[in-house]
Tab-separated table of C-alpha atoms in Angstrom:
chain	number	residue	atom	x	y	z
A	1	MET	CA	-29.472	-20.142	-8.976
A	2	THR	CA	-28.064	-18.946	-12.272
A	3	ALA	CA	-25.285	-16.462	-12.850
A	4	THR	CA	-27.738	-13.818	-14.084
A	5	GLY	CA	-28.108	-12.319	-10.637
A	6	LEU	CA	-28.984	-12.910	-7.023
A	7	ARG	CA	-32.598	-13.161	-5.951
A	8	GLY	CA	-34.696	-13.432	-2.847
A	9	ARG	CA	-32.851	-14.210	0.358
A	10	ASP	CA	-29.368	-14.141	-1.206
A	11	LEU	CA	-29.968	-10.721	-2.747
A	12	VAL	CA	-31.072	-9.406	0.641
A	13	LEU	CA	-27.953	-10.896	2.240
A	14	VAL	CA	-25.503	-9.300	-0.192
A	15	LEU	CA	-27.262	-5.952	0.197
A	16	LEU	CA	-26.968	-6.315	3.972
A	17	ILE	CA	-23.215	-6.916	3.590
A	18	CYS	CA	-22.906	-3.680	1.636
A	19	LEU	CA	-24.939	-1.819	4.238
A	20	PHE	CA	-22.858	-3.273	7.101
A	21	TRP	CA	-19.587	-2.240	5.451
A	22	ALA	CA	-20.822	1.195	4.357
A	23	THR	CA	-22.188	1.996	7.824
A	24	ASN	CA	-18.855	0.974	9.298
A	25	PHE	CA	-17.248	4.010	7.663
A	26	LEU	CA	-19.696	6.244	9.509
A	27	THR	CA	-19.505	4.551	12.913
A	28	SER	CA	-15.709	4.323	12.757
A	29	ALA	CA	-15.402	7.999	11.825
A	30	HIS	CA	-17.337	8.877	14.984
A	31	ALA	CA	-15.106	6.613	17.087
A	32	LEU	CA	-11.941	8.169	15.652
A	33	ARG	CA	-12.944	11.481	17.175
A	34	GLU	CA	-12.226	9.892	20.554
A	35	VAL	CA	-9.709	7.087	19.970
A	36	PRO	CA	-6.642	7.179	17.666
A	37	PRO	CA	-6.613	4.880	14.606
A	38	PHE	CA	-4.234	2.084	15.620
A	39	LEU	CA	-5.710	1.780	19.093
A	40	PHE	CA	-9.202	1.655	17.607
A	41	THR	CA	-7.990	-1.133	15.304
A	42	ALA	CA	-6.663	-2.977	18.363
A	43	MET	CA	-10.058	-2.622	20.062
A	44	ARG	CA	-11.735	-4.138	17.033
A	45	MET	CA	-9.250	-6.992	16.754
A	46	GLY	CA	-9.433	-7.765	20.449
A	47	LEU	CA	-13.204	-8.029	20.332
A	48	LEU	CA	-13.058	-10.164	17.167
A	49	ALA	CA	-10.538	-12.506	18.798
A	50	VAL	CA	-12.834	-12.968	21.803
A	51	LEU	CA	-15.760	-13.774	19.505
A	52	LEU	CA	-13.841	-16.342	17.444
A	53	VAL	CA	-11.483	-17.974	19.938
A	54	GLY	CA	-13.879	-20.825	20.662
A	55	PHE	CA	-14.195	-21.712	16.963
A	56	MET	CA	-10.589	-21.445	15.814
A	57	ARG	CA	-8.334	-24.350	14.932
A	58	VAL	CA	-4.551	-24.339	14.991
A	59	PRO	CA	-3.365	-24.064	11.365
A	60	PRO	CA	-0.839	-26.535	9.920
A	61	ARG	CA	2.730	-25.669	10.931
A	62	ALA	CA	3.741	-25.064	7.308
A	63	GLN	CA	1.154	-22.263	7.025
A	64	TRP	CA	2.249	-20.180	10.005
A	65	LYS	CA	4.755	-17.946	8.199
A	66	ARG	CA	2.280	-17.043	5.494
A	67	LEU	CA	-0.561	-16.594	7.991
A	68	PHE	CA	1.607	-14.315	10.140
A	69	ALA	CA	2.468	-12.217	7.071
A	70	VAL	CA	-1.214	-11.965	6.158
A	71	ALA	CA	-2.042	-10.885	9.711
A	72	MET	CA	0.610	-8.158	9.697
A	73	LEU	CA	-0.381	-6.879	6.260
A	74	ASN	CA	-4.152	-7.067	6.622
A	75	GLY	CA	-4.721	-6.835	10.347
A	76	VAL	CA	-2.042	-4.297	11.297
A	77	LEU	CA	-0.932	-2.271	8.289
A	78	HIS	CA	-4.122	-2.264	6.211
A	79	PHE	CA	-6.640	-1.655	8.978
A	80	GLY	CA	-4.417	0.683	10.959
A	81	THR	CA	-3.597	2.911	7.994
A	82	SER	CA	-7.144	2.789	6.586
A	83	PHE	CA	-8.478	4.170	9.868
A	84	LEU	CA	-5.658	6.721	9.822
A	85	ALA	CA	-6.697	7.777	6.309
A	86	LEU	CA	-10.328	8.047	7.391
A	87	LYS	CA	-9.341	10.291	10.284
A	88	LEU	CA	-7.063	12.433	8.105
A	89	ALA	CA	-9.580	12.758	5.287
A	90	GLY	CA	-12.351	14.222	7.399
A	91	ASN	CA	-14.863	12.729	4.954
A	92	LEU	CA	-16.246	9.283	4.195
A	93	SER	CA	-16.480	9.499	0.425
A	94	SER	CA	-12.884	9.477	-0.767
A	95	PRO	CA	-11.606	6.694	1.562
A	96	ALA	CA	-14.614	4.516	0.694
A	97	ILE	CA	-13.867	4.807	-3.017
A	98	VAL	CA	-10.073	4.682	-2.966
A	99	THR	CA	-9.934	1.529	-0.855
A	100	GLN	CA	-11.406	-0.335	-3.840
A	101	VAL	CA	-8.173	0.014	-5.829
A	102	TYR	CA	-6.849	-2.971	-3.890
A	103	VAL	CA	-8.545	-5.062	-6.609
A	104	PRO	CA	-6.483	-3.803	-9.588
A	105	MET	CA	-3.411	-3.721	-7.325
A	106	SER	CA	-3.970	-7.411	-6.554
A	107	VAL	CA	-4.144	-8.185	-10.268
A	108	LEU	CA	-0.855	-6.406	-10.958
A	109	LEU	CA	0.870	-8.040	-7.988
A	110	ALA	CA	-0.332	-11.497	-9.039
A	111	TRP	CA	1.028	-10.826	-12.542
A	112	TRP	CA	4.396	-9.607	-11.249
A	113	TRP	CA	4.757	-11.996	-8.330
A	114	LEU	CA	2.944	-15.161	-9.377
A	115	GLY	CA	3.180	-14.883	-13.138
A	116	GLU	CA	-0.611	-14.798	-13.540
A	117	ARG	CA	-1.714	-13.417	-16.877
A	118	PHE	CA	-4.673	-11.201	-17.548
A	119	GLY	CA	-6.449	-10.143	-20.719
A	120	TRP	CA	-6.750	-6.751	-22.311
A	121	ARG	CA	-10.193	-6.126	-20.781
A	122	THR	CA	-8.771	-6.575	-17.301
A	123	GLY	CA	-5.855	-4.320	-18.257
A	124	VAL	CA	-8.279	-1.606	-19.342
A	125	GLY	CA	-10.178	-1.947	-16.054
A	126	VAL	CA	-6.938	-1.588	-14.081
A	127	ALA	CA	-5.923	1.508	-16.050
A	128	ILE	CA	-9.342	3.148	-15.651
A	129	SER	CA	-9.289	2.543	-11.884
A	130	PHE	CA	-5.917	4.215	-11.382
A	131	ALA	CA	-6.841	7.071	-13.703
A	132	GLY	CA	-9.968	7.550	-11.594
A	133	VAL	CA	-7.846	8.001	-8.467
A	134	LEU	CA	-5.922	10.768	-10.241
A	135	VAL	CA	-9.145	12.522	-11.225
A	136	LEU	CA	-10.615	12.074	-7.759
A	137	GLY	CA	-7.472	13.609	-6.276
A	138	PHE	CA	-8.342	16.990	-7.803
A	139	ASP	CA	-11.609	17.287	-5.925
A	140	PRO	CA	-11.489	20.221	-3.465
A	141	MET	CA	-12.625	17.976	-0.608
A	142	VAL	CA	-9.671	15.649	-1.287
A	143	LEU	CA	-7.181	18.440	-1.953
A	144	ALA	CA	-7.948	19.831	1.503
A	145	GLN	CA	-6.236	16.758	3.027
A	146	PRO	CA	-4.012	15.225	0.302
A	147	ALA	CA	-2.079	13.063	2.782
A	148	ALA	CA	-5.226	11.002	3.372
A	149	LEU	CA	-5.290	9.929	-0.276
A	150	PHE	CA	-1.707	8.683	-0.196
A	151	VAL	CA	-2.243	6.878	3.109
A	152	MET	CA	-5.329	5.133	1.733
A	153	MET	CA	-3.426	4.117	-1.404
A	154	GLY	CA	-0.744	2.635	0.842
A	155	SER	CA	-3.418	0.868	2.869
A	156	SER	CA	-4.874	-0.605	-0.327
A	157	LEU	CA	-1.425	-1.803	-1.357
A	158	MET	CA	-1.030	-3.607	1.981
A	159	VAL	CA	-4.300	-5.498	1.593
A	160	ALA	CA	-3.497	-6.216	-2.069
A	161	ILE	CA	-0.244	-7.918	-1.023
A	162	GLY	CA	-2.143	-9.715	1.732
A	163	THR	CA	-4.738	-10.860	-0.804
A	164	VAL	CA	-2.068	-12.401	-3.013
A	165	LEU	CA	-0.535	-14.173	-0.013
A	166	MET	CA	-3.945	-15.455	1.062
A	167	ARG	CA	-4.208	-17.410	-2.173
A	168	GLY	CA	-1.349	-19.603	-1.003
A	169	LEU	CA	-2.925	-20.532	2.351
A	170	LYS	CA	-3.873	-24.189	2.513
A	171	ASP	CA	-6.080	-25.987	5.033
A	172	VAL	CA	-6.864	-22.696	6.769
A	173	ARG	CA	-10.594	-22.020	7.138
A	174	MET	CA	-11.965	-18.499	6.887
A	175	VAL	CA	-12.850	-18.465	10.589
A	176	ASP	CA	-9.269	-19.494	11.394
A	177	GLN	CA	-7.852	-16.842	9.117
A	178	GLN	CA	-10.014	-14.120	10.661
A	179	GLY	CA	-9.421	-15.312	14.208
A	180	TRP	CA	-5.655	-15.719	13.972
A	181	THR	CA	-5.340	-12.420	12.122
A	182	ALA	CA	-7.066	-10.772	15.081
A	183	VAL	CA	-4.924	-12.587	17.665
A	184	LEU	CA	-1.589	-12.069	15.909
A	185	SER	CA	-2.188	-8.414	15.120
A	186	LEU	CA	-3.298	-7.337	18.592
A	187	LEU	CA	0.113	-6.851	20.263
A	188	PRO	CA	1.734	-5.105	17.246
A	189	LEU	CA	-1.218	-2.725	17.075
A	190	LEU	CA	-0.944	-1.909	20.770
A	191	ALA	CA	2.821	-1.393	20.425
A	192	ILE	CA	2.393	0.967	17.445
A	193	SER	CA	-0.250	2.904	19.337
A	194	ALA	CA	1.979	3.217	22.409
A	195	LEU	CA	4.898	4.471	20.308
A	196	PHE	CA	3.184	6.747	17.784
A	197	GLU	CA	-0.127	7.789	19.344
A	198	PRO	CA	0.703	9.749	22.506
A	199	GLY	CA	-2.004	9.615	25.102
A	200	SER	CA	-3.843	6.849	23.300
A	201	PHE	CA	-4.445	4.677	26.341
A	202	ALA	CA	-5.692	7.654	28.311
A	203	SER	CA	-8.179	8.307	25.521
A	204	LEU	CA	-9.329	4.698	25.797
A	205	ARG	CA	-10.104	5.174	29.487
A	206	ASP	CA	-12.216	8.202	28.603
A	207	ALA	CA	-13.871	6.671	25.525
A	208	SER	CA	-17.648	6.915	25.414
A	209	TRP	CA	-20.178	4.256	24.454
A	210	ILE	CA	-19.980	5.627	20.909
A	211	ALA	CA	-16.346	4.557	20.476
A	212	TRP	CA	-16.891	1.162	22.099
A	213	GLY	CA	-20.112	0.661	20.173
A	214	ALA	CA	-18.279	1.392	16.918
A	215	ALA	CA	-15.619	-1.182	17.800
A	216	VAL	CA	-18.303	-3.776	18.571
A	217	TYR	CA	-20.083	-2.927	15.332
A	218	ALA	CA	-16.845	-3.303	13.350
A	219	ALA	CA	-16.026	-6.663	14.930
A	220	VAL	CA	-19.519	-8.167	14.727
A	221	PHE	CA	-21.170	-6.677	11.653
A	222	SER	CA	-18.246	-5.713	9.436
A	223	SER	CA	-15.834	-8.563	10.167
A	224	LEU	CA	-17.794	-11.516	11.513
A	225	LEU	CA	-21.101	-11.231	9.671
A	226	GLY	CA	-19.892	-9.321	6.616
A	227	HIS	CA	-17.137	-11.711	5.634
A	228	GLY	CA	-18.922	-14.789	6.917
A	229	VAL	CA	-21.974	-14.141	4.742
A	230	PHE	CA	-19.811	-13.223	1.742
A	231	TYR	CA	-17.926	-16.515	1.788
A	232	TRP	CA	-21.183	-18.400	2.307
A	233	LEU	CA	-22.597	-16.700	-0.788
A	234	VAL	CA	-19.603	-17.451	-3.019
A	235	GLN	CA	-19.934	-21.110	-2.096
A	236	ARG	CA	-23.469	-21.028	-3.521
A	237	HIS	CA	-23.013	-18.746	-6.526
A	238	PRO	CA	-20.383	-17.969	-9.181
A	239	VAL	CA	-17.983	-15.279	-8.004
A	240	ALA	CA	-18.964	-13.092	-10.957
A	241	THR	CA	-22.530	-13.101	-9.636
A	242	VAL	CA	-21.678	-11.942	-6.103
A	243	THR	CA	-18.721	-9.559	-6.295
A	244	PRO	CA	-20.259	-6.826	-8.485
A	245	TYR	CA	-22.877	-6.187	-5.808
A	246	LEU	CA	-20.117	-5.316	-3.332
A	247	LEU	CA	-19.417	-2.133	-5.294
A	248	LEU	CA	-22.609	-0.788	-3.758
A	249	THR	CA	-20.601	-0.427	-0.536
A	250	PRO	CA	-18.679	2.752	-1.498
A	251	VAL	CA	-21.820	4.152	-3.139
A	252	LEU	CA	-23.751	3.711	0.112
A	253	ALA	CA	-20.807	5.107	2.099
A	254	VAL	CA	-20.802	8.249	-0.070
A	255	LEU	CA	-24.554	8.667	0.507
A	256	LEU	CA	-24.118	8.194	4.262
A	257	GLY	CA	-21.311	10.728	4.195
A	258	ILE	CA	-23.528	13.273	2.483
A	259	LEU	CA	-26.530	12.635	4.723
A	260	PHE	CA	-24.875	12.219	8.126
A	261	TRP	CA	-21.270	13.466	7.961
A	262	GLY	CA	-21.521	16.635	5.918
A	263	ASP	CA	-19.580	15.437	2.866
A	264	ARG	CA	-19.899	17.672	-0.170
A	265	PRO	CA	-18.321	15.779	-3.085
A	266	GLY	CA	-17.429	17.859	-6.114
A	267	LEU	CA	-17.551	16.965	-9.796
A	268	ALA	CA	-14.013	15.519	-9.757
A	269	LEU	CA	-14.906	13.066	-7.011
A	270	TRP	CA	-18.070	11.931	-8.790
A	271	ILE	CA	-16.232	11.415	-12.093
A	272	GLY	CA	-13.120	9.889	-10.512
A	273	GLY	CA	-15.205	7.681	-8.253
A	274	ALA	CA	-17.219	6.408	-11.204
A	275	MET	CA	-13.978	5.611	-13.024
A	276	VAL	CA	-12.510	3.766	-10.044
A	277	LEU	CA	-15.631	1.689	-9.441
A	278	GLY	CA	-16.193	1.080	-13.150
A	279	GLY	CA	-12.650	-0.192	-13.559
A	280	VAL	CA	-12.951	-2.381	-10.471
A	281	LEU	CA	-16.211	-3.793	-11.828
A	282	VAL	CA	-14.479	-4.836	-15.047
A	283	VAL	CA	-11.643	-6.497	-13.115
A	284	ALA	CA	-14.065	-8.274	-10.757
A	285	LEU	CA	-16.159	-9.595	-13.626
A	286	ARG	CA	-13.118	-10.877	-15.494
A	287	ALA	CA	-11.804	-12.537	-12.311
A	288	GLY	CA	-15.226	-14.126	-11.890
A	289	VAL	CA	-15.146	-15.484	-15.419
A	290	ARG	CA	-11.929	-17.291	-14.468
A	291	GLN	CA	-13.700	-18.471	-11.278
A	292	ARG	CA	-10.866	-17.303	-9.018
A	293	PRO	CA	-12.433	-15.283	-6.207
A	294	LEU	CA	-10.814	-12.055	-5.119
A	295	PRO	CA	-11.338	-11.855	-1.348
A	296	PRO	CA	-13.029	-8.567	-0.565
A	297	ALA	CA	-11.086	-5.933	1.285
A	298	GLU	CA	-12.883	-5.600	4.564
A	299	GLU	CA	-14.476	-2.186	4.395
A	300	LEU	CA	-12.572	-0.602	7.248
C-alpha cells in the first residue's frame, strides 16, 4: 500500500474508528444525564480492565513511574475532565473539536520539554489551531457555557503531557498500556467521585441500561477496538497516511450532534472548527513526514 491513501479493507477500518469515536460522544452524553463524569469514567475503566486483564503483562520495573504518570494524566485527568466538559457544554460539537488541540499542544510540549524542533509549516499549523479555538469561543452555543471550553482545553493539555510521556515508554505494549492505565486509574477516579460528586454512587445504583450500555460501548468500541485497530493500521501504513483520516471524527460528532442532540452550531463554530482541524491536519502531516506517530487522543 502506498502513502497516497488507504483503500479497501483498511479504508473501511479507519472510517469505522472515526465512527466509533464520534458515536462515543453521543452515547456518553446520554449516560452523563444519569451518572456524573468521574464515576462514568470509572465505569469505563473498570470494564476495560476486566476485558484486558487476561492479556496484560507486567511492565519492566523501570517503566512503572512513567506508566503511572501516564495513567493519572490520561486515564484520570484527561478522561474525567473531558466527560465533565461534555456535560457542562450541553452540546457535542465544541468538545469534539476542541479536544483535537492536544496535537499542537503535544508539539509545543515536546519542543519545550524534549528539545524537539519543528519547522515553520508545523508552527503555522499550531498557530492556526489555537486561533481557531479563540474564534470558536465566540459562538453563541459555546458562550452559553464558557466553562466547558476551558475545561476541555485543560483536558487536552493533560493528554498532551501524557502523549509526550508515552514516547519514553519502553517494552510496554499497547495492550499493557491500555490495561494498566485502566487498572491504575480506577481507584483515583472512584475517590474523586466520592469527594466531588455528591450522590454519585446512589446514581450508579439507579443507572439505566443506557448509562451502562454507554460505558460498555466506550470500553469496547472506543478504547479496545478503536485504539487497537489504529495501532494495527499504523504498523501497515505510514503515519501520514492514517492520521489525517482521524479528523473525520469531530466532523462526524458535529453531524451526530446536529441530527440527534439538537446542536445548532453558528458561523463562529464552523469557522473556528475548520481552523482548528485544518491546523491539526498540517501538524499531523508534518509529524507523519518525520515518521514519528502522534498517538491519537481517545475520543472521550
